[in-house]
Amino acid sequence: MRFLLDDEQRDFARSLDGMLTAADTPAAARAWAAGEHAPGLALRQRLGAAGVFALAAPEAYEGVGPLPVETAVAFVELGRHAVPGPLVETVATVALLSRLAELGTAEPAKRSLPALVGGGASASLTLPGTGPYALDADASAVLLAAGDGEIRLAPGHAEPRVSLDPARRLARLLPGGEVLAAGEAAADAAGRALDWAALATAAQCLGVGYALLDRTVAYVRGRTQFGVPVGSFQAVKHRLADVLVGLEFARPLVFGAAVSLRDGDRAAARVDLAAAKVATGEAAYGAARAALQLHGALGYTAEYDLSLWLLKARALRGAWGGVGWWRERVVTGG
């Protein structure tokens, strides 16, 4: 199993990093939290043009995939830059509709995938066992609800509520709507969506963790006490080393899970994805705790950009099911 990225994958990561650095993503995240979606939607269109959402779709629907490894590469960068919006949800929906098409129900994919893949629209969804709320339903053109043995196109959503992370607005989907699939096909497609949601979220957590580590290292190098940088103290070095070890141990789990998903062994992939979801969530949360402590009182300041990643790390840790739910999937084989 190869965990090193090839030149093309590294170039893809660098191109996304450059694009997002120039796009001032912290400003877009703050605008999104305030209900102003325009900067975030512009980012989504640029990500669509860069091929991020096409990675989960087959060529028959204007995609280039499915390419789980490249999707993980992309979502590490999205997490590193705190890009707002239902990005994981859109990829999961693309995977769900593509799977339904494979199983013989192609009309929903023909109807929705071109806009989702190209970045012209977003999607959100709820999946069995992962909680009742859809993320950013008010900014999504496609709303899917999977549960009770069917997948339906929800006709709308209730009033969104602010979550722990203000840039993540949650809403319940309304009952009723067009039923797209039922029975085994619905369960199969919903399972595929959860696989991709877990992969993208794990990769996003990894990016969030590295962003927190990078910002904290830069801070302790510049902050002085007793005439020397705070980062020169052994206790600070050890704290940050623990964060790095956590992230570096989690990283191969993410790409190992992506390889398992790529190779089509769904049983193995689901165990690997569960392990990656737990490990990256804990590593990012550990990075957030260290960043908060080492930034001192500054870490509690909402106006300071560090808060964008602090809150996202906490929210992503519990997204798509709690830590205990994913640990159980590791133990029980997915």
Short mmCIF file of C-alpha atoms in Angstrom, two decimals:
data_model
loop_
_atom_site.label_atom_id
_atom_site.label_comp_id
_atom_site.label_asym_id
_atom_site.label_seq_id
_atom_site.Cartn_x
_atom_site.Cartn_y
_atom_site.Cartn_z
CA MET A 1 0.00 0.00 0.00
CA ARG A 2 1.44 3.37 -1.03
CA PHE A 3 0.90 6.34 1.27
CA LEU A 4 3.12 8.84 -0.53
CA LEU A 5 1.37 11.19 -2.91
CA ASP A 6 2.61 11.29 -6.48
CA ASP A 7 3.72 14.45 -8.26
CA GLU A 8 0.31 15.12 -9.77
CA GLN A 9 -1.44 14.81 -6.42
CA ARG A 10 1.08 17.11 -4.74
CA ASP A 11 0.66 19.64 -7.56
CA PHE A 12 -3.10 19.48 -7.07
CA ALA A 13 -2.69 20.21 -3.35
CA ARG A 14 -0.32 23.11 -4.06
CA SER A 15 -2.68 24.62 -6.63
CA LEU A 16 -5.59 24.50 -4.19
CA ASP A 17 -3.43 25.94 -1.43
CA GLY A 18 -2.37 28.83 -3.66
CA MET A 19 -5.90 29.52 -4.82
CA LEU A 20 -7.37 29.46 -1.31
CA THR A 21 -4.56 31.54 0.16
CA ALA A 22 -5.28 34.25 -2.39
CA ALA A 23 -9.03 34.02 -1.78
CA ASP A 24 -8.93 35.20 1.88
CA THR A 25 -10.94 32.26 3.17
CA PRO A 26 -11.11 33.56 6.78
CA ALA A 27 -13.10 36.56 5.51
CA ALA A 28 -15.39 34.23 3.54
CA ALA A 29 -15.90 32.06 6.64
CA ARG A 30 -16.81 35.08 8.77
CA ALA A 31 -19.23 36.31 6.12
CA TRP A 32 -20.82 32.86 5.92
CA ALA A 33 -21.28 32.83 9.69
CA ALA A 34 -23.05 36.19 9.42
CA GLY A 35 -25.45 34.82 6.78
CA GLU A 36 -23.69 36.45 3.82
CA HIS A 37 -23.14 33.57 1.41
CA ALA A 38 -21.78 35.38 -1.65
CA PRO A 39 -18.03 35.02 -0.89
CA GLY A 40 -18.47 31.37 0.07
CA LEU A 41 -20.50 30.61 -3.05
CA ALA A 42 -17.83 32.25 -5.17
CA LEU A 43 -15.28 29.98 -3.52
CA ARG A 44 -17.48 26.97 -4.21
CA GLN A 45 -17.62 27.84 -7.90
CA ARG A 46 -13.83 28.13 -8.02
CA LEU A 47 -13.49 24.77 -6.28
CA GLY A 48 -15.91 23.29 -8.80
CA ALA A 49 -13.85 24.70 -11.65
CA ALA A 50 -10.75 23.18 -10.05
CA GLY A 51 -12.46 19.78 -10.17
CA VAL A 52 -12.93 19.16 -6.43
CA PHE A 53 -16.53 17.94 -6.68
CA ALA A 54 -15.88 16.05 -9.93
CA LEU A 55 -13.57 13.73 -7.99
CA ALA A 56 -16.54 11.83 -6.53
CA ALA A 57 -18.49 11.54 -9.80
CA PRO A 58 -17.98 9.16 -12.74
CA GLU A 59 -17.17 10.46 -16.21
CA ALA A 60 -20.74 9.75 -17.35
CA TYR A 61 -21.88 12.68 -15.21
CA GLU A 62 -19.13 15.17 -16.00
CA GLY A 63 -16.89 13.80 -13.28
CA VAL A 64 -13.34 12.46 -13.31
CA GLY A 65 -13.72 9.81 -10.64
CA PRO A 66 -14.42 8.29 -8.37
CA LEU A 67 -11.02 9.26 -6.97
CA PRO A 68 -11.01 8.93 -3.16
CA VAL A 69 -7.30 9.66 -2.70
CA GLU A 70 -7.50 12.92 -4.64
CA THR A 71 -10.65 13.81 -2.72
CA ALA A 72 -8.73 13.37 0.53
CA VAL A 73 -5.94 15.57 -0.84
CA ALA A 74 -8.46 18.28 -1.68
CA PHE A 75 -10.25 18.20 1.66
CA VAL A 76 -7.03 18.45 3.64
CA GLU A 77 -6.53 21.79 1.89
CA LEU A 78 -10.16 22.85 2.45
CA GLY A 79 -9.71 22.17 6.15
CA ARG A 80 -6.37 23.92 6.25
CA HIS A 81 -8.04 27.05 4.87
CA ALA A 82 -11.34 26.79 6.83
CA VAL A 83 -13.46 27.00 3.68
CA PRO A 84 -17.14 27.36 4.68
CA GLY A 85 -20.21 25.69 3.23
CA PRO A 86 -21.66 22.20 2.73
CA LEU A 87 -18.59 20.85 0.97
CA VAL A 88 -18.53 17.38 2.52
CA GLU A 89 -22.29 17.19 2.06
CA THR A 90 -22.01 18.03 -1.63
CA VAL A 91 -19.39 15.33 -2.21
CA ALA A 92 -21.47 12.80 -0.25
CA THR A 93 -24.52 13.68 -2.34
CA VAL A 94 -22.54 13.30 -5.55
CA ALA A 95 -21.44 9.84 -4.37
CA LEU A 96 -25.02 8.92 -3.39
CA LEU A 97 -26.57 9.97 -6.69
CA SER A 98 -23.77 8.29 -8.65
CA ARG A 99 -24.40 5.06 -6.75
CA LEU A 100 -28.13 5.27 -7.42
CA ALA A 101 -27.32 5.62 -11.12
CA GLU A 102 -25.11 2.51 -10.94
CA LEU A 103 -28.03 0.66 -9.37
CA GLY A 104 -30.38 1.64 -12.19
CA THR A 105 -31.94 4.91 -11.02
CA ALA A 106 -30.15 7.40 -13.21
CA GLU A 107 -32.66 10.23 -13.52
CA PRO A 108 -31.73 12.02 -10.23
CA ALA A 109 -28.07 11.93 -11.22
CA LYS A 110 -28.80 13.34 -14.68
CA ARG A 111 -30.91 16.08 -13.10
CA SER A 112 -28.57 17.24 -10.33
CA LEU A 113 -25.00 16.12 -10.86
CA PRO A 114 -23.92 18.60 -13.57
CA ALA A 115 -24.57 21.60 -11.31
CA LEU A 116 -23.11 19.93 -8.22
CA VAL A 117 -19.99 18.71 -10.01
CA GLY A 118 -19.37 22.06 -11.69
CA GLY A 119 -19.72 24.05 -8.47
CA GLY A 120 -22.86 25.86 -9.57
CA ALA A 121 -24.91 24.39 -6.71
CA SER A 122 -24.44 22.74 -3.33
CA ALA A 123 -26.26 19.89 -1.65
CA SER A 124 -26.94 18.83 1.89
CA LEU A 125 -28.30 15.62 3.32
CA THR A 126 -29.06 13.59 6.39
CA LEU A 127 -28.03 9.96 6.73
CA PRO A 128 -29.24 7.23 9.10
CA GLY A 129 -27.52 7.22 12.49
CA THR A 130 -25.65 10.48 12.05
CA GLY A 131 -28.05 13.00 13.54
CA PRO A 132 -31.21 14.83 12.49
CA TYR A 133 -29.70 18.01 11.06
CA ALA A 134 -28.55 18.94 7.58
CA LEU A 135 -25.69 21.41 7.27
CA ASP A 136 -26.29 24.73 5.52
CA ALA A 137 -29.59 23.63 4.03
CA ASP A 138 -30.44 27.29 3.41
CA ALA A 139 -27.52 27.50 0.98
CA SER A 140 -28.16 24.19 -0.78
CA ALA A 141 -30.14 23.52 -3.95
CA VAL A 142 -30.45 19.78 -3.36
CA LEU A 143 -31.70 18.41 -0.03
CA LEU A 144 -31.72 14.66 0.48
CA ALA A 145 -33.07 12.77 3.47
CA ALA A 146 -32.10 9.11 3.86
CA GLY A 147 -33.88 7.01 6.46
CA ASP A 148 -36.80 4.69 7.11
CA GLY A 149 -35.76 2.56 4.15
CA GLU A 150 -35.86 5.29 1.53
CA ILE A 151 -34.10 8.28 0.09
CA ARG A 152 -36.24 11.30 -0.68
CA LEU A 153 -35.75 14.73 -2.10
CA ALA A 154 -36.84 16.96 0.77
CA PRO A 155 -39.16 19.84 -0.18
CA GLY A 156 -37.45 22.29 2.16
CA HIS A 157 -36.08 22.78 5.64
CA ALA A 158 -37.01 24.26 8.99
CA GLU A 159 -35.44 27.47 10.31
CA PRO A 160 -31.66 27.00 10.54
CA ARG A 161 -30.02 27.13 13.94
CA VAL A 162 -26.52 28.21 14.76
CA SER A 163 -24.21 25.42 15.80
CA LEU A 164 -21.10 25.46 17.98
CA ASP A 165 -19.27 26.69 14.88
CA PRO A 166 -21.15 29.81 13.65
CA ALA A 167 -20.04 28.99 10.09
CA ARG A 168 -22.06 25.75 10.26
CA ARG A 169 -25.82 26.35 10.28
CA LEU A 170 -27.98 23.30 11.00
CA ALA A 171 -31.60 22.62 10.04
CA ARG A 172 -34.06 19.77 10.03
CA LEU A 173 -35.35 18.77 6.61
CA LEU A 174 -39.10 18.86 6.04
CA PRO A 175 -41.03 15.59 5.61
CA GLY A 176 -42.43 14.49 2.29
CA GLY A 177 -41.02 15.10 -1.13
CA GLU A 178 -40.08 12.88 -4.06
CA VAL A 179 -38.87 9.39 -3.17
CA LEU A 180 -35.75 8.62 -5.20
CA ALA A 181 -35.08 5.09 -3.97
CA ALA A 182 -36.29 2.56 -1.43
CA GLY A 183 -35.23 -0.75 0.06
CA GLU A 184 -31.80 -2.22 -0.61
CA ALA A 185 -30.89 0.38 -3.22
CA ALA A 186 -31.57 3.19 -0.76
CA ALA A 187 -29.52 1.52 1.97
CA ASP A 188 -26.66 0.84 -0.43
CA ALA A 189 -26.55 4.41 -1.76
CA ALA A 190 -26.83 5.93 1.72
CA GLY A 191 -23.95 3.72 2.84
CA ARG A 192 -21.85 4.93 -0.07
CA ALA A 193 -22.63 8.53 0.87
CA LEU A 194 -21.56 7.91 4.45
CA ASP A 195 -18.27 6.40 3.25
CA TRP A 196 -17.45 9.55 1.29
CA ALA A 197 -18.66 11.84 4.06
CA ALA A 198 -16.38 10.07 6.54
CA LEU A 199 -13.41 10.29 4.19
CA ALA A 200 -13.88 13.98 3.38
CA THR A 201 -14.51 14.89 7.02
CA ALA A 202 -11.45 12.99 8.21
CA ALA A 203 -9.30 14.74 5.62
CA GLN A 204 -10.84 18.09 6.56
CA CYS A 205 -10.05 17.42 10.24
CA LEU A 206 -6.46 16.70 9.28
CA GLY A 207 -6.20 20.04 7.46
CA VAL A 208 -7.77 21.87 10.40
CA GLY A 209 -5.29 20.24 12.76
CA TYR A 210 -2.28 21.20 10.66
CA ALA A 211 -3.58 24.78 10.36
CA LEU A 212 -3.88 25.02 14.14
CA LEU A 213 -0.40 23.59 14.60
CA ASP A 214 1.16 25.94 12.04
CA ARG A 215 -0.48 29.00 13.55
CA THR A 216 0.50 28.01 17.08
CA VAL A 217 4.12 27.35 16.13
CA ALA A 218 4.29 30.76 14.46
CA TYR A 219 2.77 32.39 17.54
CA VAL A 220 5.10 30.84 20.11
CA ARG A 221 8.09 31.71 17.96
CA GLY A 222 7.14 35.36 17.99
CA ARG A 223 5.78 35.68 21.53
CA THR A 224 8.54 36.34 24.07
CA GLN A 225 8.71 35.91 27.82
CA PHE A 226 11.76 36.53 30.05
CA GLY A 227 13.50 37.80 26.94
CA VAL A 228 13.21 34.59 24.91
CA PRO A 229 10.56 33.13 22.56
CA VAL A 230 7.88 31.15 24.38
CA GLY A 231 8.49 28.36 21.91
CA SER A 232 11.98 27.80 23.30
CA PHE A 233 10.58 26.36 26.55
CA GLN A 234 10.66 22.56 26.77
CA ALA A 235 7.08 22.32 27.99
CA VAL A 236 5.85 24.21 24.93
CA LYS A 237 7.98 22.12 22.58
CA HIS A 238 6.65 18.90 24.08
CA ARG A 239 3.05 20.09 23.86
CA LEU A 240 3.42 20.89 20.17
CA ALA A 241 5.35 17.70 19.49
CA ASP A 242 2.43 15.72 20.91
CA VAL A 243 0.10 17.54 18.49
CA LEU A 244 2.35 16.78 15.55
CA VAL A 245 2.61 13.10 16.51
CA GLY A 246 -1.18 12.86 16.72
CA LEU A 247 -1.62 14.37 13.27
CA GLU A 248 1.16 12.33 11.71
CA PHE A 249 -0.31 9.11 13.10
CA ALA A 250 -3.75 10.04 11.79
CA ARG A 251 -2.57 11.01 8.30
CA PRO A 252 -1.81 7.47 7.00
CA LEU A 253 -5.16 6.30 8.33
CA VAL A 254 -6.90 8.85 6.08
CA PHE A 255 -5.01 7.90 2.96
CA GLY A 256 -5.15 4.21 3.82
CA ALA A 257 -8.93 4.50 4.02
CA ALA A 258 -8.98 6.35 0.70
CA VAL A 259 -6.99 3.54 -0.92
CA SER A 260 -9.37 0.94 0.53
CA LEU A 261 -12.34 2.89 -0.83
CA ARG A 262 -10.63 3.23 -4.21
CA ASP A 263 -9.94 -0.51 -4.38
CA GLY A 264 -13.59 -1.35 -3.80
CA ASP A 265 -13.30 -3.51 -0.70
CA ARG A 266 -16.23 -1.95 1.11
CA ALA A 267 -15.93 -4.02 4.28
CA ALA A 268 -12.28 -3.10 4.74
CA ALA A 269 -12.92 0.47 3.68
CA ARG A 270 -15.60 1.00 6.29
CA VAL A 271 -13.35 -0.14 9.12
CA ASP A 272 -10.52 2.03 7.78
CA LEU A 273 -12.83 5.01 7.35
CA ALA A 274 -14.14 4.66 10.88
CA ALA A 275 -10.60 4.52 12.26
CA ALA A 276 -9.62 7.57 10.20
CA LYS A 277 -12.68 9.51 11.34
CA VAL A 278 -11.90 8.82 15.02
CA ALA A 279 -8.16 9.42 14.77
CA THR A 280 -8.35 12.67 12.83
CA GLY A 281 -11.17 14.02 14.96
CA GLU A 282 -9.16 13.39 18.12
CA ALA A 283 -5.95 14.74 16.58
CA ALA A 284 -7.63 17.96 15.42
CA TYR A 285 -9.34 18.37 18.78
CA GLY A 286 -5.98 17.88 20.52
CA ALA A 287 -4.46 20.51 18.23
CA ALA A 288 -7.29 22.89 19.14
CA ARG A 289 -6.77 22.39 22.88
CA ALA A 290 -3.04 22.98 22.55
CA ALA A 291 -3.57 26.04 20.36
CA LEU A 292 -6.02 27.51 22.85
CA GLN A 293 -3.65 26.96 25.76
CA LEU A 294 -0.50 28.22 24.05
CA HIS A 295 -2.16 31.33 22.64
CA GLY A 296 -3.20 32.26 26.19
CA ALA A 297 -6.08 34.70 26.49
CA LEU A 298 -5.73 35.58 22.82
CA GLY A 299 -7.02 32.11 21.97
CA TYR A 300 -10.43 32.94 23.42
CA THR A 301 -10.89 35.99 21.21
CA ALA A 302 -13.58 35.44 18.60
CA GLU A 303 -12.19 38.24 16.42
CA TYR A 304 -8.85 36.43 16.14
CA ASP A 305 -8.78 34.11 13.12
CA LEU A 306 -7.59 31.17 15.23
CA SER A 307 -11.18 30.82 16.45
CA LEU A 308 -12.29 29.74 12.96
CA TRP A 309 -10.24 26.56 13.22
CA LEU A 310 -10.79 26.04 16.96
CA LEU A 311 -14.55 25.85 16.53
CA LYS A 312 -14.37 23.85 13.34
CA ALA A 313 -12.19 21.21 15.00
CA ARG A 314 -14.77 20.77 17.75
CA ALA A 315 -17.70 20.64 15.32
CA LEU A 316 -16.09 18.22 12.86
CA ARG A 317 -15.16 15.84 15.67
CA GLY A 318 -18.86 15.21 16.25
CA ALA A 319 -20.06 15.52 12.67
CA TRP A 320 -21.69 12.48 11.01
CA GLY A 321 -22.04 10.70 14.34
CA GLY A 322 -20.20 10.96 17.63
CA VAL A 323 -16.81 9.53 18.48
CA GLY A 324 -18.36 6.58 20.31
CA TRP A 325 -20.49 5.67 17.28
CA TRP A 326 -17.42 5.57 15.04
CA ARG A 327 -15.36 3.66 17.60
CA GLU A 328 -18.09 1.02 17.69
CA ARG A 329 -17.89 0.71 13.91
CA VAL A 330 -14.16 0.05 14.21
CA VAL A 331 -14.77 -2.70 16.76
CA THR A 332 -17.71 -4.29 14.93
CA GLY A 333 -16.16 -4.15 11.49
CA GLY A 334 -18.03 -1.13 10.12
#
